[in-house]
Structures are given as structure tokens and as C-alpha cells.
Short mmCIF file of C-alpha atoms in Angstrom, two decimals:
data_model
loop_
_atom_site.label_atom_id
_atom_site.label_comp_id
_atom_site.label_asym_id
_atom_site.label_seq_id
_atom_site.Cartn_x
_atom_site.Cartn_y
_atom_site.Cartn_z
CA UNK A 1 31.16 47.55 -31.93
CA UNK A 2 34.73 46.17 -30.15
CA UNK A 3 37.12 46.88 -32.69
CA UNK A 4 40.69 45.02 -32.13
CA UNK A 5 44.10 45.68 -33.41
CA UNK A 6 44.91 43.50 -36.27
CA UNK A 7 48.64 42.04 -35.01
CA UNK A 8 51.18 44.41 -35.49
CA UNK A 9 49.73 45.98 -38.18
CA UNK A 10 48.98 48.78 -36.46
CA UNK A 11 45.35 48.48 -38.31
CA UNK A 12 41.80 48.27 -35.96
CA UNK A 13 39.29 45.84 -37.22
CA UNK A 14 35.64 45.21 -35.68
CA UNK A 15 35.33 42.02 -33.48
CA UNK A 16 32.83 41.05 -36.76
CA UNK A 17 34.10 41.65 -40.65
CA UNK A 18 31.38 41.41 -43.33
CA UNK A 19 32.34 38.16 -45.72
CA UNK A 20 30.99 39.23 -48.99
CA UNK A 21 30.63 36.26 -51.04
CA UNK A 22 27.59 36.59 -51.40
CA UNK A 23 27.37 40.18 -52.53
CA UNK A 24 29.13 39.02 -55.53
CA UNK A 25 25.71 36.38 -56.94
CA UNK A 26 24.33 37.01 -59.86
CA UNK A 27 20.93 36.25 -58.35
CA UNK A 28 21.61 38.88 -56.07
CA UNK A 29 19.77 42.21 -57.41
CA UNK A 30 22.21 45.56 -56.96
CA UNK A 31 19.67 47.27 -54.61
CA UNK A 32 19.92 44.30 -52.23
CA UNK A 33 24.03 44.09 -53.13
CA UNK A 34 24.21 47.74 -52.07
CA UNK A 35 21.97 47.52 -49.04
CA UNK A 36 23.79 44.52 -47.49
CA UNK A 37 27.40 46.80 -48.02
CA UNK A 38 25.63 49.87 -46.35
CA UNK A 39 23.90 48.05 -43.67
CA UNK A 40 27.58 46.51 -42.86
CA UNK A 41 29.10 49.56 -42.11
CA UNK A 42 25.71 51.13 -40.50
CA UNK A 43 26.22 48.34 -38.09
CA UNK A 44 29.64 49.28 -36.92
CA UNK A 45 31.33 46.73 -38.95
CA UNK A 46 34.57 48.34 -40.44
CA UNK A 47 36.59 45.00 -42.35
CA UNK A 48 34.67 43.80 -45.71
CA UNK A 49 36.43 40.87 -47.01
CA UNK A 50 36.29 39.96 -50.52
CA UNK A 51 37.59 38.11 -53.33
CA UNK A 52 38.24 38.24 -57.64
CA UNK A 53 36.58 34.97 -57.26
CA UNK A 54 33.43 35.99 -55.34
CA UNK A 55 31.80 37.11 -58.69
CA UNK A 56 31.04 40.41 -58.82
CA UNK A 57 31.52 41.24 -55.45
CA UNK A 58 34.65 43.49 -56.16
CA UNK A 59 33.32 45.28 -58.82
CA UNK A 60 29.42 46.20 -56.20
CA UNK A 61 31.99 46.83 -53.62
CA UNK A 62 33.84 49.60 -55.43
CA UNK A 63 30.15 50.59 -57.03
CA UNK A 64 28.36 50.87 -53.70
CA UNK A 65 31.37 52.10 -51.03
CA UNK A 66 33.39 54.07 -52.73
CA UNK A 67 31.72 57.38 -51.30
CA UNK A 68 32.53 55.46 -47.76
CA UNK A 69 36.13 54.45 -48.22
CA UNK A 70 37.51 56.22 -45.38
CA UNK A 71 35.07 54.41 -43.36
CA UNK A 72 35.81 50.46 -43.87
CA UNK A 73 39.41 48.11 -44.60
CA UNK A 74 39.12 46.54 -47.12
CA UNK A 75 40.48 42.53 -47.69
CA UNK A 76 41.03 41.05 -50.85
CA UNK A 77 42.59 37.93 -52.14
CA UNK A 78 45.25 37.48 -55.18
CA UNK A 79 47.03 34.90 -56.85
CA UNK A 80 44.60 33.61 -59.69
CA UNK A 81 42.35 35.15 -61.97
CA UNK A 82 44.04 37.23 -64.52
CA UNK A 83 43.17 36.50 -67.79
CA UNK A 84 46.14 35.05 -69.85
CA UNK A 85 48.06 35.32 -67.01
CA UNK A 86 49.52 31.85 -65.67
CA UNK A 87 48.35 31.40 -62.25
CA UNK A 88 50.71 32.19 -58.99
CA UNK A 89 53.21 34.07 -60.98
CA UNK A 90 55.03 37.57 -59.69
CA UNK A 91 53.43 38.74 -62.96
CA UNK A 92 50.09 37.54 -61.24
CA UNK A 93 50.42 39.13 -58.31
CA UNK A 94 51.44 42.24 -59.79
CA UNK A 95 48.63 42.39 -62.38
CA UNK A 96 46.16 41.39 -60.36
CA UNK A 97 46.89 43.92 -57.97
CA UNK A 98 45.92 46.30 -60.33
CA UNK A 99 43.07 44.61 -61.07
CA UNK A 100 41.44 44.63 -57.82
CA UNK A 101 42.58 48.45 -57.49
CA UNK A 102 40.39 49.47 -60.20
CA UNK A 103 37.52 47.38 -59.06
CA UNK A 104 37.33 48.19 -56.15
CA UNK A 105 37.73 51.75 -56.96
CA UNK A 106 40.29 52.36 -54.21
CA UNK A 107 43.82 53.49 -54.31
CA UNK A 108 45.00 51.65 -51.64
CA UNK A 109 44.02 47.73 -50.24
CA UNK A 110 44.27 47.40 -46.96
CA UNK A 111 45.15 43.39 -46.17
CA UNK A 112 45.73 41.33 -49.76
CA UNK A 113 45.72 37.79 -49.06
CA UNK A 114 47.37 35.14 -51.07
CA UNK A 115 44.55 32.63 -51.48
CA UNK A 116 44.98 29.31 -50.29
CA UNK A 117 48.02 28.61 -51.83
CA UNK A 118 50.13 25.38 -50.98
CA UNK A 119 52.78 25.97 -49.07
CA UNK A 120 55.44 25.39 -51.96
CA UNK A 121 54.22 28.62 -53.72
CA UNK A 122 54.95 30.42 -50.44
CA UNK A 123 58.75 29.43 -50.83
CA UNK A 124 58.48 30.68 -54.27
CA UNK A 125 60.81 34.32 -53.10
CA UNK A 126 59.84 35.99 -56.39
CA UNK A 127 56.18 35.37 -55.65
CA UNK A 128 56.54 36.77 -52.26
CA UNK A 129 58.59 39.62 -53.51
CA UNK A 130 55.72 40.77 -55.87
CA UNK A 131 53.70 40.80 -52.99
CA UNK A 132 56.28 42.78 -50.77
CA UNK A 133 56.47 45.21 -53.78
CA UNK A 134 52.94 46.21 -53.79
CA UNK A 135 53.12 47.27 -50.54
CA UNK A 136 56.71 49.19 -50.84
CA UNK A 137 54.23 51.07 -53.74
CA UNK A 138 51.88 51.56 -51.09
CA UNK A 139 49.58 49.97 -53.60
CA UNK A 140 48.60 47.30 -49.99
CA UNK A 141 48.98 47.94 -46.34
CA UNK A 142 49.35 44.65 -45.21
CA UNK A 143 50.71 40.92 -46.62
CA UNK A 144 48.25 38.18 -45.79
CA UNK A 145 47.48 34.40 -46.55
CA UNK A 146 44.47 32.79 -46.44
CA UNK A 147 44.72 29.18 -45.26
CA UNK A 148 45.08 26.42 -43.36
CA UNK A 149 46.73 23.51 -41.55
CA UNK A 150 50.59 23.10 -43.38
CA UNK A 151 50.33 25.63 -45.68
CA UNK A 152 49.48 28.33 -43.15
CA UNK A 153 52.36 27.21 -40.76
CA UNK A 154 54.61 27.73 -43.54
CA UNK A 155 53.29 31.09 -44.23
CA UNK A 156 53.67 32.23 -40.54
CA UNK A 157 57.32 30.98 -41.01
CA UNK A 158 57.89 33.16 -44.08
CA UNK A 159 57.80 36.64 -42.28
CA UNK A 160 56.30 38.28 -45.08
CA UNK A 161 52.80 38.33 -43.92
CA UNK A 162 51.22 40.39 -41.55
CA UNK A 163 48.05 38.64 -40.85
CA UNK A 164 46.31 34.82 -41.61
CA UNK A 165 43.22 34.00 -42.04
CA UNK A 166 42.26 30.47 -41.07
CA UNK A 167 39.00 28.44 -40.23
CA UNK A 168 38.27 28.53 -36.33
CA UNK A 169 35.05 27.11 -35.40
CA UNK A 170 33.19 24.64 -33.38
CA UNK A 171 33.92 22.32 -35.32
CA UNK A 172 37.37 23.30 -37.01
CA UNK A 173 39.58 24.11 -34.17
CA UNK A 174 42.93 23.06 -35.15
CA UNK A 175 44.35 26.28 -35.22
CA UNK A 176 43.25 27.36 -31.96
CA UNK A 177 45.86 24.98 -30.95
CA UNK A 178 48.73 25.86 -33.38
CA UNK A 179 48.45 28.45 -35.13
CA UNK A 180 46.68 31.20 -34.13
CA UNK A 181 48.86 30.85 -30.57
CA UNK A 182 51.82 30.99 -33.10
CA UNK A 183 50.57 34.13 -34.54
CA UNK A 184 49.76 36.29 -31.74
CA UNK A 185 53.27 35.39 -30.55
CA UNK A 186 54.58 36.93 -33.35
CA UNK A 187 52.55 39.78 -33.63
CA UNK A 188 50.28 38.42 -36.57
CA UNK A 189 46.63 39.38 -37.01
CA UNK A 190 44.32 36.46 -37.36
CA UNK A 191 41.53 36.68 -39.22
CA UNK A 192 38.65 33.73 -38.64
CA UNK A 193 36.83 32.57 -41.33
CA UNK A 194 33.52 29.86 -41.30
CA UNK A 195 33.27 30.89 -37.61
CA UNK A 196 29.40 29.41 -38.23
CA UNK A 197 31.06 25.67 -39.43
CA UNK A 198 28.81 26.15 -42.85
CA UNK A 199 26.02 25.99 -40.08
CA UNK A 200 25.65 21.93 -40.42
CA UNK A 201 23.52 21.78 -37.41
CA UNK A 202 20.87 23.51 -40.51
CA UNK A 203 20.95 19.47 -41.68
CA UNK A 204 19.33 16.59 -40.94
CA UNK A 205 21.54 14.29 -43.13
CA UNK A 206 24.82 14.74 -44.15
CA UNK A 207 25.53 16.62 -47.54
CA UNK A 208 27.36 15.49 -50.39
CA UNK A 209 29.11 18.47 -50.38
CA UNK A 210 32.65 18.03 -48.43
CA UNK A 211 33.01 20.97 -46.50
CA UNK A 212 29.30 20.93 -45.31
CA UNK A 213 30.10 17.12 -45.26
CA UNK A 214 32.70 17.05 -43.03
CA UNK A 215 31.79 19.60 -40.30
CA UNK A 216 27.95 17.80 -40.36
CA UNK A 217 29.74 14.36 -38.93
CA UNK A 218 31.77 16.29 -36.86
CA UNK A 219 29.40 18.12 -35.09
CA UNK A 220 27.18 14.20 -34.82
CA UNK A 221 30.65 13.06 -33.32
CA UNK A 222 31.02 15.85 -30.96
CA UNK A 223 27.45 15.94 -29.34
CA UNK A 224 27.53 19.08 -28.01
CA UNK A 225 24.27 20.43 -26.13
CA UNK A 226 24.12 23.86 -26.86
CA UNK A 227 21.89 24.40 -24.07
CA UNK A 228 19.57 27.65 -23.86
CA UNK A 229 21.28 29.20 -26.81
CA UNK A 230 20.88 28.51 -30.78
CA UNK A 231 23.28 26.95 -32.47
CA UNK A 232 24.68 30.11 -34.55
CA UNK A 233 25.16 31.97 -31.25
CA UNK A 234 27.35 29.58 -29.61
CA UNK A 235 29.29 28.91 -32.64
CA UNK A 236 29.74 32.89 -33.43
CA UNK A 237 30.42 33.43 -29.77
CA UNK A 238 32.61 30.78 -29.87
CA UNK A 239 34.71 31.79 -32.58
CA UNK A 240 34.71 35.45 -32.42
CA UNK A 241 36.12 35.49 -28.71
CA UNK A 242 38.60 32.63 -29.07
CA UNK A 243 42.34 34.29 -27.49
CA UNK A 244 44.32 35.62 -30.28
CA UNK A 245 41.62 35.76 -33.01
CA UNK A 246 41.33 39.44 -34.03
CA UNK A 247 38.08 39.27 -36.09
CA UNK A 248 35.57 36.44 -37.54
CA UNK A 249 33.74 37.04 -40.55
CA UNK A 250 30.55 36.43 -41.84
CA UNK A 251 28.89 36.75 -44.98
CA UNK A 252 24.93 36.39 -45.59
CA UNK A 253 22.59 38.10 -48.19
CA UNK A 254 20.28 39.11 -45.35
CA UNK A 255 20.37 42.43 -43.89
CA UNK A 256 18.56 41.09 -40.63
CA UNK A 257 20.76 38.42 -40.09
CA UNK A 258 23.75 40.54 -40.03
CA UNK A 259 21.81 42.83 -37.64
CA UNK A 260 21.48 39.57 -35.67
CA UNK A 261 24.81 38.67 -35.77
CA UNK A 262 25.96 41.87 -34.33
CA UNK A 263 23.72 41.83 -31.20
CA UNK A 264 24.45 38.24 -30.27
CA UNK A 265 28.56 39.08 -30.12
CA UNK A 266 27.36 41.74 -28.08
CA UNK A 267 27.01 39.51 -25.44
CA UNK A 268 30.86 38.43 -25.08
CA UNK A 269 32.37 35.63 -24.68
CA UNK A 270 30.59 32.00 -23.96
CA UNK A 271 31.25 30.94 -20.20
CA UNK A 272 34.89 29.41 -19.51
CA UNK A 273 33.11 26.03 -18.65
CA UNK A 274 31.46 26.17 -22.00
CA UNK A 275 34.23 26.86 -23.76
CA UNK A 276 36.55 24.38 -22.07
CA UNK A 277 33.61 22.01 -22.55
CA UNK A 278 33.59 22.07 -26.54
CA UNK A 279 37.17 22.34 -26.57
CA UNK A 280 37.54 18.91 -24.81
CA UNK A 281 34.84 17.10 -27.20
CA UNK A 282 36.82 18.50 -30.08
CA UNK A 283 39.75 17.14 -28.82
CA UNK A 284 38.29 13.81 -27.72
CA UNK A 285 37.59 12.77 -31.23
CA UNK A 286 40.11 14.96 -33.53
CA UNK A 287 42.45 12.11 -33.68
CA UNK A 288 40.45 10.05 -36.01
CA UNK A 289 39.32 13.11 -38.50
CA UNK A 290 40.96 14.08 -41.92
CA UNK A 291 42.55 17.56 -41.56
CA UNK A 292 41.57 19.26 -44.69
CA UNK A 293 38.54 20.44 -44.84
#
């Protein structure tokens, strides 16, 4: 599989990462956790991305790769989650650090993310400075946020963080306009997350559910014709190729459907007219859409 370098960071990450939400369900029995982790890196994918509040995908992670830790990065998220710990603290960063260390049975993180944050914890310096720390201990490679819209221009204005990762889809392509031109400029690895939009086009009716919600009557506004090719193609296609986007990442509890995913980005890049062509009907109605999603 294409692998890419992540900014500056002098780190190499496959054009597709493994999201692994859904390793982390309850419903989700350990032989099928394990398989999906296995089959990720089987497939040439090399950046699993997790997170303390993914359930117990930490913990499988450490369970099921440790024997394979040379093989994979491995992205993780911080800021929350440390019992009796007040949230988005330096003593929360620190601690949960730790945390995710022994989960994940690693010694080292590769790319630790603040998670979506506002942008006034980003200008807390002793927050930041936790996170700097960690990686002066060599405890994490790389300084991250996770993120969107204000909050993630004010974390590409911090200089602390080595890669973003952002939403850039179909339907969500904001930061294809800001952003992620902003970070390649200065040598930041982007990171693309939903690169499927929450695959509304699944939908017949809009969902209660906001996200879903929101990129549903987007997509109505947009009518885009994907032509001869299924809706998940174009939108991975899409996403995964857009300039200055390093990887996208997916997550799914199906083995084939990852398998899926990795032959259709085998195919490159959409045609320029296509491209251009969605780009223009997301411009043509972004004006009148709310920007958090």
C-alpha cells in the first residue's frame, strides 16, 4: 500500500489508517477484535488510530498487537478520562499518558492527539507543556490535535503540534480550503477522519442523530451523481487523495470491508473533472450550512 510521510515528522503512514472504534464494542467478541487488528496490518495498513474513549479498544489493541509493534504507529487521543483527575489538566495529560502506555502495552506512542479540545485549552501553555514533556521523555513521537474548524486553526497556530486530524469528506470539505493547505505549508501531517461522511447516502430519511443528520441534507443539497461508481468509493477516493492529506482513516468491524477499502484506493485518485465537480457543488451551497458538525 502507498505509504506517505506524515508532515515533518519524519514518520511514514499508509494512504489508509485503521479507525478502531469499533474494536473497542462490547458486542464485539475478542476473536473478531483480534482478527480485524491482524487483518489491518495483513493488508498493508501501518497507522491504527485509537482512543481511551473507544471502549476497550486500547486495552484489545495492546492484547492483540503487541507481538507486532514494530510493525504499525500507533495514534491515540488524551485529555479526558482519568479517573479523579479533572479533565484538560497538565496532571491529565501526564497521567493519562501513562495510562494509555500501559494499555496499549507499548513503550512509546507514536502521534497523541489532544481530543477535540476548544481552542481556549490550546492557549492553556501548561497544558501544552505536559504534552511537549511527554515527548522530551520520549514517552510520544509526535504532538497532535484532533479537530476542527476554529479550534484546529488555533492549534496549527500554536507550533506545538506536529500533525491534525480533521474531517475531509464529500460532504465536510472546509478544511480542504483552510486548513489542511495551512498545514502542508507548514510541514504538518494531516490526518482525515469520516472520509466516508458517516455514509448518509446508507439513508433514506434523515436521522435524528446530528452528525449523520447533517451530512444526510448535505449530500440531498449537493446532488451529486456518482456515476458508475458506489457511493463509498467516490467518497474514500475522494478523501484519501485530496492534496495535502497524508492518510484517511476508517474504522469498520468487518474484515471484508476493510479488504474492500484497500482495493478501491488502489485505484488512485477520482478524475480532476470529478473532483473539481464535487468541489464546486460543495461550494455552491456551503454558505447557508452550520459549520460544526
Amino acid at each position: 500500500m502507498e505509504r506517505r510521510p506524515l508532515g515533518r515528522t519524519g514518520l511514514e503512514v499508509s494512504v489508509l489508517g485503521f479507525g478502531a472504534g469499533q474494536v473497542g464494542s462490547a458486542d464485539l467478541e475478542d476473536r473478531a477484535a483480534s482478527a480485524l487488528l491482524n487483518g489491518a496490518l495483513d493488508a498493508g495498513l501501518n497507522l491504527i488510530d485509537t482512543a481511551p474513549s473507544y471502549g476497550l479498544s486500547e486495552e484489545r489493541i495492546g492484547r492483540f498487537l503487541s507481538g507486532r509493534r514494530q510493525e504499525f504507529l500507533l495514534s491515540t487521543k488524551c485529555g479526558y478520562g482519568v479517573p479523579g483527575v479533572e479533565d484538560w489538566t497538565p496532571e491529565c495529560i501526564t497521567l493519562g499518558v501513562d495510562q494509555a502506555l500501559r494499555r496499549l502495552r507499548t513503550d512509546v506512542i507514536d502521534v497523541l492527539h489532544f481530543h477535540s479540545c476548544p481552542g481556549e485549552v490550546l492557549q492553556r501553555a501548561e497544558v501544552v507543556d505536559a504534552l511537549r514533556r511527554a515527548v522530551a521523555q520520549g514517552k510520544v513521537r509526535v504532538a497532535a490535535y484532533s479537530g476542527d474548524n476554529a479550534a484546529l486553526q488555533v492549534a496549527l497556530s500554536n507550533g506545538a503540534f506536529g500533525s491534525v486530524q480533521t474531517s475531509v469528506n464529500v460532504f465536510d470539505q472546509r478544511a480542504l480550503d483552510a486548513a489542511v493547505p495551512r498545514a502542508r505549508a507548514l510541514g504538518v501531517g494531516v490526518i482525515a477522519k469520516r472520509p466516508l461522511g458517516n455514509a448518509a447516502w446508507r439513508f433514506d430519511t434523515r436521522l435524528s442523530a446530528h452528525d449523520v443528520g447533517q451530512y444526510w441534507e448535505r449530500m440531498k443539497a449537493m446532488a451529486v451523481d456518482p456515476g458508475d461508481l458506489d457511493w463509498s468509493e467516490l467518497a474514500l477516493r475522494f478523501s484519501a487523495h485530496a492534496p495535502g492529506v497524508s492518510t484517511c482513516i476508517v474504522g469498520t468491524a468487518n474484515l471484508d470491508n476493510l479488504q474492500r477499502n484497500v482495493r478501491l484506493l488502489e485505484k488512485g485518485p477520482l478524475p480532476e473533472a470529478q473532483v473539481s465537480a464535487l468541489r464546486e457543488a460543495f461550494r455552491r451551497n456551503d454558505a447557508g450550512w452550520d459549520g460544526v458538525i
